[in-house]
XYZ file of C-alpha atoms in Angstrom:
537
model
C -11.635 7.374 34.141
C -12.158 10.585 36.227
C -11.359 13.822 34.219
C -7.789 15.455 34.942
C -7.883 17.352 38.615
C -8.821 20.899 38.176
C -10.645 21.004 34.905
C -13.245 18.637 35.832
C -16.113 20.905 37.217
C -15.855 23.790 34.623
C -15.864 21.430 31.845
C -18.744 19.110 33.408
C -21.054 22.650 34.419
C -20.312 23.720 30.239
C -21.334 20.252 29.606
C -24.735 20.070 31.026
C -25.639 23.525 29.628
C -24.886 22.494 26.050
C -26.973 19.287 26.867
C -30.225 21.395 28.381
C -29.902 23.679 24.946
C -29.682 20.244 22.993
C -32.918 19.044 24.695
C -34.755 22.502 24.235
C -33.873 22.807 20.958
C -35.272 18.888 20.071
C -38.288 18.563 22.169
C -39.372 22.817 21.336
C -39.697 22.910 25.104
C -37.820 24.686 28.144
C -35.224 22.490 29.384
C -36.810 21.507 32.915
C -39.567 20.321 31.240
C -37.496 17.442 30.539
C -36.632 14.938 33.125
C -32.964 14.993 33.891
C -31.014 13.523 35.974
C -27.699 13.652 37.632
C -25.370 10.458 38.833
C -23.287 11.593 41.671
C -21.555 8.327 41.059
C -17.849 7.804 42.409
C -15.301 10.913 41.299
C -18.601 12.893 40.259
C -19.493 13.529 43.723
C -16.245 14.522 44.791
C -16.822 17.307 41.987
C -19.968 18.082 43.677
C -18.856 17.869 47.060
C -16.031 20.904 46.125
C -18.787 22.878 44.138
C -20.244 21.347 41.152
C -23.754 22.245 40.806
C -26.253 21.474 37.890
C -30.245 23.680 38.028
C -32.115 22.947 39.989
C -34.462 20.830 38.385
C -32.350 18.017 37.826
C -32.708 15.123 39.870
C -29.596 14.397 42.416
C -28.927 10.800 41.728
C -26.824 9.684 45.402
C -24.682 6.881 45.163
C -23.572 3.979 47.488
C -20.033 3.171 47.690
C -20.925 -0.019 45.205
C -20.990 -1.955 48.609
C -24.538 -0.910 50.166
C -23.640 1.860 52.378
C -25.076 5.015 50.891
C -21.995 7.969 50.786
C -23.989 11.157 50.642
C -27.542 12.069 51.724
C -28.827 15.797 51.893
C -28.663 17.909 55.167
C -32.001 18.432 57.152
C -31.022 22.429 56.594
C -30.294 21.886 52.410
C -33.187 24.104 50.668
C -35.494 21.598 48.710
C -35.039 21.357 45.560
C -37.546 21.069 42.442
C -36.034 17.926 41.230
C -35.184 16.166 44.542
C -32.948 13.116 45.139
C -32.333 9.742 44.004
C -30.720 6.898 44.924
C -28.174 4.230 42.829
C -27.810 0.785 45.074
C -25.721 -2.013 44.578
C -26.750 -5.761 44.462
C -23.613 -7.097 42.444
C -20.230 -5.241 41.715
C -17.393 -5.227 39.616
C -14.310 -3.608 40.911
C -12.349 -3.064 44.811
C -11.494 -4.833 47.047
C -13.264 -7.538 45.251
C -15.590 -8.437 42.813
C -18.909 -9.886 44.146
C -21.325 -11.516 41.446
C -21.590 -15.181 42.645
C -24.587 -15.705 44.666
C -26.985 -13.255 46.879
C -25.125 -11.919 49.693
C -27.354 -9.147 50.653
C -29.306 -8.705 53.929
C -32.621 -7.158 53.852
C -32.085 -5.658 57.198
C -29.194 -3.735 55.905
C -30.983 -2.596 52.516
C -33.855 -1.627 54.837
C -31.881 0.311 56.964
C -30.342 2.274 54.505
C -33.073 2.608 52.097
C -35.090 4.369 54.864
C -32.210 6.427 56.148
C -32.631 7.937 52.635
C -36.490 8.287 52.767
C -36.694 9.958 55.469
C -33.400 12.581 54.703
C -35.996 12.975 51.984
C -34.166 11.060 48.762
C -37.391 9.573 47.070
C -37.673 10.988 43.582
C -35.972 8.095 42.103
C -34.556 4.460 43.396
C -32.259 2.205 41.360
C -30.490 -1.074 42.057
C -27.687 -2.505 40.168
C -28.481 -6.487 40.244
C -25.695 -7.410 37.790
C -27.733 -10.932 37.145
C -31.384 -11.455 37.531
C -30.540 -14.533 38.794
C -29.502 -15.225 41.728
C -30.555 -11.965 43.138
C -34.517 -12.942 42.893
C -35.336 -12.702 46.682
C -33.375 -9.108 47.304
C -34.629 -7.500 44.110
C -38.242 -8.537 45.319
C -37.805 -6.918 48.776
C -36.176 -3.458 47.257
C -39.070 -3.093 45.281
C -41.727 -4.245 47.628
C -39.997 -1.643 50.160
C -39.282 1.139 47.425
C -43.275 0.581 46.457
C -44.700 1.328 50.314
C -41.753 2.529 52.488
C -44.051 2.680 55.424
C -45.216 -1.216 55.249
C -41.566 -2.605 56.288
C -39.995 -1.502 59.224
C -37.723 -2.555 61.933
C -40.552 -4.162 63.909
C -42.325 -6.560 61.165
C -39.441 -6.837 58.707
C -38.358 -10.735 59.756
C -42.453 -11.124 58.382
C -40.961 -10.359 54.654
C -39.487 -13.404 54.832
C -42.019 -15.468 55.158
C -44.064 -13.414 53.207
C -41.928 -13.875 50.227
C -41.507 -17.581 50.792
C -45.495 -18.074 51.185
C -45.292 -15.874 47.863
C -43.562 -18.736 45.923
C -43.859 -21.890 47.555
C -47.428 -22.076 49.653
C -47.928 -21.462 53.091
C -47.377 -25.028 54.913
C -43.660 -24.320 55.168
C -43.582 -20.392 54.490
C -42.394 -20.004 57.826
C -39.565 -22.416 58.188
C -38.270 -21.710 54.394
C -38.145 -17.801 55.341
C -35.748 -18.949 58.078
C -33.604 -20.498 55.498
C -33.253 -17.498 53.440
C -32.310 -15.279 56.569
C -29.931 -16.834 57.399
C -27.487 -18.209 54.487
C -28.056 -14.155 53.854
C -26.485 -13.710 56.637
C -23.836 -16.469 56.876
C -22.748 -15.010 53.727
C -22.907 -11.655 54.646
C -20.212 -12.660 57.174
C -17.778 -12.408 54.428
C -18.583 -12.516 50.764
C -17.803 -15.679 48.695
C -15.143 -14.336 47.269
C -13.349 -12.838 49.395
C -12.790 -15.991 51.861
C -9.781 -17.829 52.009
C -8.028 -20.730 54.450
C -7.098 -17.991 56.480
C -10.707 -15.985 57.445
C -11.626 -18.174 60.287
C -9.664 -18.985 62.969
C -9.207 -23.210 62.843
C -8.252 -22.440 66.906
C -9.383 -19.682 69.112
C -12.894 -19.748 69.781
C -13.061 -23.169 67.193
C -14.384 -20.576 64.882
C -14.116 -22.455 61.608
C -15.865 -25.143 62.956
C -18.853 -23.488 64.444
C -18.892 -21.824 60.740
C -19.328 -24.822 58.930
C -21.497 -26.176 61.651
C -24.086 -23.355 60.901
C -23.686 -23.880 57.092
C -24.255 -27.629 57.528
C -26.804 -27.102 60.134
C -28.629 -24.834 57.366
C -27.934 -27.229 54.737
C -29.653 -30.092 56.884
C -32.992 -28.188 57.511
C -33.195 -26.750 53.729
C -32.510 -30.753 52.422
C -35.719 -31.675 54.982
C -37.854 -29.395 53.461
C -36.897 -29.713 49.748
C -37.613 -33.722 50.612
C -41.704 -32.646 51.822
C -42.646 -30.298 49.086
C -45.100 -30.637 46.265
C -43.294 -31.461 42.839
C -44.325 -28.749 40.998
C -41.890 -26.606 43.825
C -38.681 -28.397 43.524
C -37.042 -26.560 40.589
C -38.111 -23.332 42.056
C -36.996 -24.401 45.892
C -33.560 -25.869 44.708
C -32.606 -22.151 42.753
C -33.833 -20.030 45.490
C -33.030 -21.947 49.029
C -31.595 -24.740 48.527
C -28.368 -24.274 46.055
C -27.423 -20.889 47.424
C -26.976 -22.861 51.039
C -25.314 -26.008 49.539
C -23.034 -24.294 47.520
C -22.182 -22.074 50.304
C -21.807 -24.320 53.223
C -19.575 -26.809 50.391
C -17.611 -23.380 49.888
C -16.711 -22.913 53.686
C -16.016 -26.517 54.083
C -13.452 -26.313 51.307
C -11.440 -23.381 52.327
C -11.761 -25.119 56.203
C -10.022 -28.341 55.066
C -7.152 -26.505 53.324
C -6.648 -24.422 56.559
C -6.650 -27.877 58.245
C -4.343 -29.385 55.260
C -1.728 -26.557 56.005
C -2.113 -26.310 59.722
C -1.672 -30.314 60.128
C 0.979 -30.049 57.344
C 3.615 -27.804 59.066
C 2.793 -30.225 61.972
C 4.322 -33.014 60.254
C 1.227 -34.278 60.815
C 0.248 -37.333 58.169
C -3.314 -36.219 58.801
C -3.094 -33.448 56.223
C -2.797 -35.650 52.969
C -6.202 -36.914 54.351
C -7.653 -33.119 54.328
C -5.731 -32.807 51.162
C -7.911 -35.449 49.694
C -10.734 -33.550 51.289
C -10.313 -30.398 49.875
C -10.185 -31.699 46.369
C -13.482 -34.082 46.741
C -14.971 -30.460 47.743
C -13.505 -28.810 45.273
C -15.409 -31.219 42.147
C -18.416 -30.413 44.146
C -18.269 -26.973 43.464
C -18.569 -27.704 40.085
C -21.264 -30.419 40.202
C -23.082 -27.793 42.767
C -23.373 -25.780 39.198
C -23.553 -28.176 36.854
C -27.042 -29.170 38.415
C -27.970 -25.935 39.059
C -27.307 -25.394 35.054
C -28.605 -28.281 33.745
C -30.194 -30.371 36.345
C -33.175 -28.490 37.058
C -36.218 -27.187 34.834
C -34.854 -29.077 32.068
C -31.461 -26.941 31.516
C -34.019 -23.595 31.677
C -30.781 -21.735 33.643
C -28.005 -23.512 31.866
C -24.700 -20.809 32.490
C -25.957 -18.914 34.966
C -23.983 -20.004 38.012
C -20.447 -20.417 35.854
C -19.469 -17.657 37.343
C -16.013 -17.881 39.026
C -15.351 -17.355 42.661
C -12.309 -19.704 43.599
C -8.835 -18.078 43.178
C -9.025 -14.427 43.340
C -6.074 -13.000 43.710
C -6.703 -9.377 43.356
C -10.432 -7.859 42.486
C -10.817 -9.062 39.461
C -12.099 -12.610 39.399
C -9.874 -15.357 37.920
C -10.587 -16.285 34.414
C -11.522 -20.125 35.689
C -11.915 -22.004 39.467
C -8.455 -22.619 41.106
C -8.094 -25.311 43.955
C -6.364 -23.194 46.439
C -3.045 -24.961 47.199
C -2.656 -27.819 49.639
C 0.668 -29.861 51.414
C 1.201 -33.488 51.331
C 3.369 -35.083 54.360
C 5.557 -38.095 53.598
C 3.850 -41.493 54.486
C 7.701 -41.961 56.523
C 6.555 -38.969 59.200
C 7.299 -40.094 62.318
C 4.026 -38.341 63.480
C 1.683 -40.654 62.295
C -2.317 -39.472 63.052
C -4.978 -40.014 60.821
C -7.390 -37.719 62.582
C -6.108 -35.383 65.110
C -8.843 -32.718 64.237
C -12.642 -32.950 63.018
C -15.039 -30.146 62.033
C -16.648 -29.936 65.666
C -18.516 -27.380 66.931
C -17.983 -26.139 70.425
C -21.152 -26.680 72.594
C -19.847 -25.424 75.404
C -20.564 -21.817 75.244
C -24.088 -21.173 76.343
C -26.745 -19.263 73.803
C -27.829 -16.101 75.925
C -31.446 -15.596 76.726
C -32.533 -11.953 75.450
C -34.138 -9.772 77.937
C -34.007 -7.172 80.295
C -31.497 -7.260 83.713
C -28.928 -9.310 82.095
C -25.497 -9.640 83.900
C -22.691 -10.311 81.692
C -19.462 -12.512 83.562
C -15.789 -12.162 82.582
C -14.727 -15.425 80.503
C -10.980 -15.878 80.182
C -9.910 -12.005 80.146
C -12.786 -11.215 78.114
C -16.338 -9.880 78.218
C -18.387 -10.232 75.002
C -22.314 -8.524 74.722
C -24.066 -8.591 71.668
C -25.347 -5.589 71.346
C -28.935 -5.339 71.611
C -28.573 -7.773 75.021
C -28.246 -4.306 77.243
C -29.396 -4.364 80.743
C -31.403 -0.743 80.330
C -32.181 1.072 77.510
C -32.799 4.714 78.071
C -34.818 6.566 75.517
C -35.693 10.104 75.586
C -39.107 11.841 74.447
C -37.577 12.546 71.087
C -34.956 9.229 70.933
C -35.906 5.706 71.080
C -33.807 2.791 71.038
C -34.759 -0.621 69.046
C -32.953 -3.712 68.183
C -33.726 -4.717 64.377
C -33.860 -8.556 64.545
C -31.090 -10.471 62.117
C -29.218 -7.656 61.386
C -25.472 -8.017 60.990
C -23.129 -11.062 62.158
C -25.033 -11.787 65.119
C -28.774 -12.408 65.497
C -29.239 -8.223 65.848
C -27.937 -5.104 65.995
C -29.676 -2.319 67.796
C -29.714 1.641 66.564
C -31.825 5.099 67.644
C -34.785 6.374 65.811
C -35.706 8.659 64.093
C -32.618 8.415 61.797
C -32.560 12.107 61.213
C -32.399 13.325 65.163
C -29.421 15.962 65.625
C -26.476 15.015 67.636
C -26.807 14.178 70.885
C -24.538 15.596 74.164
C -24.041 12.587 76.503
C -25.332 13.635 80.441
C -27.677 12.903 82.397
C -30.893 13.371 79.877
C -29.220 11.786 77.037
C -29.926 8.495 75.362
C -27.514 5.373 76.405
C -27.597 1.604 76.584
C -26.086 0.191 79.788
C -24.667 -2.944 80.355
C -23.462 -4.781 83.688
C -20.840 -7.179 84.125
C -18.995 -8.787 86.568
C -15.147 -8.963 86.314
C -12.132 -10.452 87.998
C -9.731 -8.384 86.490
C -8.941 -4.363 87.298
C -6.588 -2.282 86.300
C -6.437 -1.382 82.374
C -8.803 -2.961 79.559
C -9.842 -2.123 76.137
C -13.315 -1.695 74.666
C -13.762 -2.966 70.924
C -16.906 -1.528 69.267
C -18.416 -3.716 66.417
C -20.529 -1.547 64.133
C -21.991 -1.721 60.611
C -20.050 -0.267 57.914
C -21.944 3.274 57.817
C -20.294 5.978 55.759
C -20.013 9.369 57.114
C -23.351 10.016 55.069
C -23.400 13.960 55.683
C -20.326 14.704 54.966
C -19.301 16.185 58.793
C -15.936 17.013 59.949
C -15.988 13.939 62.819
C -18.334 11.810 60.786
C -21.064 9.668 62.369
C -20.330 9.662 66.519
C -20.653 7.791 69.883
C -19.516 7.939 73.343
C -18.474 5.139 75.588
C -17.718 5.035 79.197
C -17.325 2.703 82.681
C -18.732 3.140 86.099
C -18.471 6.935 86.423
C -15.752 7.866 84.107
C -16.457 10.849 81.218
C -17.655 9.765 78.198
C -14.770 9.179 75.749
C -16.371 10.740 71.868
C -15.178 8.548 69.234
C -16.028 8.886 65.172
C -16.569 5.717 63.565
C -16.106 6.860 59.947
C -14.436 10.190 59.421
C -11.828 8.013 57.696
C -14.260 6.874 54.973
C -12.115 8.476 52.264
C -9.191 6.754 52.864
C -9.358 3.832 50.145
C -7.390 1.293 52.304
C -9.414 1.384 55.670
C -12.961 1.783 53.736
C -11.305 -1.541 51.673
C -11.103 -2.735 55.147
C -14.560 -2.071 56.440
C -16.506 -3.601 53.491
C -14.580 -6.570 52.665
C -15.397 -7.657 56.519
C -18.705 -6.009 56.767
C -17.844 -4.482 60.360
C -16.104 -1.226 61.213
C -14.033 -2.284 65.161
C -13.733 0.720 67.117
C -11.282 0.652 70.203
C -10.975 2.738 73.348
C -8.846 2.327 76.431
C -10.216 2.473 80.004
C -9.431 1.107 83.031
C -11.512 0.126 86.339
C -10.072 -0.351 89.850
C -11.000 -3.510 91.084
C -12.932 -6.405 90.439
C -17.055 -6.888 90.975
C -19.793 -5.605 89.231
C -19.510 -2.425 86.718
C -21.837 -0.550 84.709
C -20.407 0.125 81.012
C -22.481 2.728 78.918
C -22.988 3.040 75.174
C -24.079 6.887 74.430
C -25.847 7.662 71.393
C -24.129 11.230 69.722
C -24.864 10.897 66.291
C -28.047 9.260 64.790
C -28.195 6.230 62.345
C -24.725 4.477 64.131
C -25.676 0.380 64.020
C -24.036 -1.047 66.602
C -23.948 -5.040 66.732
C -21.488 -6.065 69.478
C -19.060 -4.937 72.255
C -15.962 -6.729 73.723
C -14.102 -5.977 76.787
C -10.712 -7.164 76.513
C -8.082 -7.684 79.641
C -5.477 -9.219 77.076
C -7.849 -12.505 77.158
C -9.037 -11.461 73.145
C -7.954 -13.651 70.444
C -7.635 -13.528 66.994
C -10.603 -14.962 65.282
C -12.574 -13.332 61.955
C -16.006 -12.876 64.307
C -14.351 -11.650 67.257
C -15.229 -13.768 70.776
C -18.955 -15.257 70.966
C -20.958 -13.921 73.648
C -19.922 -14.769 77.082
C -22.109 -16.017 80.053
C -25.015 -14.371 81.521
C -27.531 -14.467 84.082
């Protein structure tokens, strides 16, 4: 529990002197002799941030908010200090909005990107991740030290290569490749929205058939993973089944689940007879959840990991997990309906939205009041001597994200010699129209007035300056941020007529991930993932 307002930082600075004349006094030596440090964990660095300090030759142990985004680095213009900084990362947590313990839902692209954020703001004295288990967390844990080891080996050009890497590591080379595929991307399905925190109600059974095309991925993941585990050697099976192949069948069972309950209660207020038959659905994958585990226990290496995945993660109702599973409710129609129809909806992925080529000149097209760009798909990227733009490859919901370098450039003016992304489209609409920013959940890391910065503008208009996280103190809207893994920015604009326009994305502040941008007419719907990407040629 924090200490009462007020008191805190006397009584903590008295603290830490009696300690240093405790560790004098037993080890007969001057007190930075000793290694020390100091966990600016939670409360504690809101005691630093209003004037706590400790000497200077204690280590500065920087926290993340228990969700991988790191709250406080040091200013380029801090004076160095004899004991430096550390960092404390989270794999696993206990506590708001939600617990998550279940199964790995960390991407490597977003522990790179914020592990090296802190090497280079100079944080490198000291680097620890909470895991919670060993198990499942094998393949993250292996990349955080593997990174923490060399920083300068993994970077945002080779860093799809640790995947295979790690997969040649433990299973051979012959399907290395196709296995490290696996892993990236039930890390990030799940990344989407962790296990516990989905419900009937994350993906949209409607607009954009959004549930459907999520279980199509999971089962589409599921299907290659199966085909592999079916070609390897023997001796790799137990191995394969704990590290690729349950994570993505328990996960892809998971999303079915909550999918035929949104189906059950959608078909149900209907009248529709059709939900007792998703009813029935829903409980089938509910017992498979279990037997998921129970093999996972007790049908591989002879029991070796019995208990490790009886860890709850159906029926939260608040952060702390349930005590057991809970089948999430479902509605039974009367066999008497007069709407009889046994099938009226499938899981069925839409094919009808065309996967975008990436490359240079692209011209996006207006799609049913809507334009939707994954981010790194810009027509022109224009870097400066000092700035340079790069996508990192399977970063965030999409299939990348893009960001400046170096992470530690100062803030940035847009004009004409600044660094922007430009994108052209072609719309039928004018008049007004609202741009939604999609960007990763980065804290306001240096602690500035505006936090972390861009600009945004269309055709010729100024550039409208918008903070993405100043807000990162208020516990309700960070709640919001993590629990969907996106921050959604949104500016108003408006454009004259309709043709071809050139929208800009200026960098002001470094280290600001950006993964998508919408331009909404009133065509936007609600889904989870926002709109996929619209048409381009």
């Amino acid at each position: 529990k924090p200490m009462t307002e007020g008191t805190a930082i006397s009584l903590l600075e008295k603290i830490v002197k009696k300690q240093r004349e405790i560790i004098q006094e037993v080890t007969q030596k001057p007190a930075p002799e000793t290694p020390q440090v100091w966990a600016l964990y939670k409360e504690v660095q809101d005691y630093y941030d209003k004037g706590m300090r400790v000497p200077d030759d204690v280590t500065l142990l920087l926290c993340d908010d228990n969700w991988g985004n790191i709250r406080r680095l040091p200013k380029r213009t801090d004076a160095p200090r004899s004991g430096g900084y550390g960092i404390y990362y989270h794999f696993d947590y206990v506590g708001d909005p939600r617990n998550y313990k279940w199964l790995n839902t960390n991407q490597i692209e977003r522990t790179w990107e914020q592990m090296h954020l802190a090497f280079e703001y100079g944080v490198n004295r000291i680097w620890i991740v909470n895991v919670g288990d060993l198990k499942p967390m094998e393949f993250p844990i292996s990349f955080f030290l593997d990174y923490a080891w060399n920083p300068t080996k993994w970077n945002e050009d080779n860093l799809q290569n640790y995947y295979t890497h790690w997969a040649a590591q433990q299973f051979g080379n012959k399907y290395a490749t196709q296995i490290g595929k696996i892993i990236q991307k039930y890390t990030q399905y799940n990344a989407r929205r962790k296990p516990e925190l989905l419900s009937p109600e994350t993906y949209n059974l409607i607009n954009y058939n959004e549930a459907a095309e999520v279980v199509k991925d999971y089962d589409d993941l599921l299907a290659q993973a199966e085909k592999i585990n079916k070609c390897l050697p023997t001796e790799y099976k137990d191995a394969f089944f704990e590290l690729v192949l349950h994570p993505v069948k328990a996960c892809a069972n998971l999303n079915k689940l909550y999918t035929a309950v949104a189906w059950n209660r959608f078909c149900a207020l209907q009248n529709l007879t059709a939900a007792n038959r998703y009813a029935y659905n829903a409980k089938q994958l509910y017992i498979n959840d279990s037997l998921i585990s129970i093999e996972y226990n007790s049908g591989i290496a002879h029991g070796k990991w019995n208990h490790m995945m009886d860890q709850t993660h159906i029926g939260y109702t608040y952060w702390q997990q349930p005590p057991f599973n809970k089948m999430p409710e479902v509605a039974y129609v009367s066999k008497d309906s007069l709407i009889q129809n046994d099938d009226p909806f499938e899981f069925r992925a839409s094919s009808q939205h065309l996967v975008p080529k990436n490359g240079k000149g692209n011209l996006f097209y207006e799609e049913n009041g809507l334009v939707s760009i994954n981010a790194a798909h810009c027509t022109k990227a224009v870097s400066t001597k000092e700035i340079t733009w790069k996508a990192i490859q399977g970063f965030g919901r999409a299939n990348s994200a893009i960001t400046t370098f170096p992470v530690t450039a100062r803030k940035q003016v847009p004009g004409v010699s600044s660094p922007f992304l430009q994108y052209e489209m072609y719309t039928y609409d004018s008049g007004s129209l609202r741009i939604n920013a999609y960007f990763s959940p980065t804290l306001n890391f240096l602690n500035d007035t505006e936090g972390l910065q861009y600009g945004i503008s269309i055709d010729g208009e100024k550039p409208q300056i918008i903070s993405i996280n100043k807000e990162d103190n208020n516990k309700k809207i960070w709640e919001g941020w993590v629990a969907d893994n996106i921050i959604i920015k949104t500016t108003s604009h408006a454009i004259l007529s309709a043709g071809r326009h050139t929208l800009k994305y200026w960098m002001v502040s470094p280290a600001v991930i950006l993964q998508k941008i919408v331009i909404d007419f009133g065509g936007v719907k609600q889904s989870y993932l926002g709109p996929p990407e619209t048409l381009m040629k």
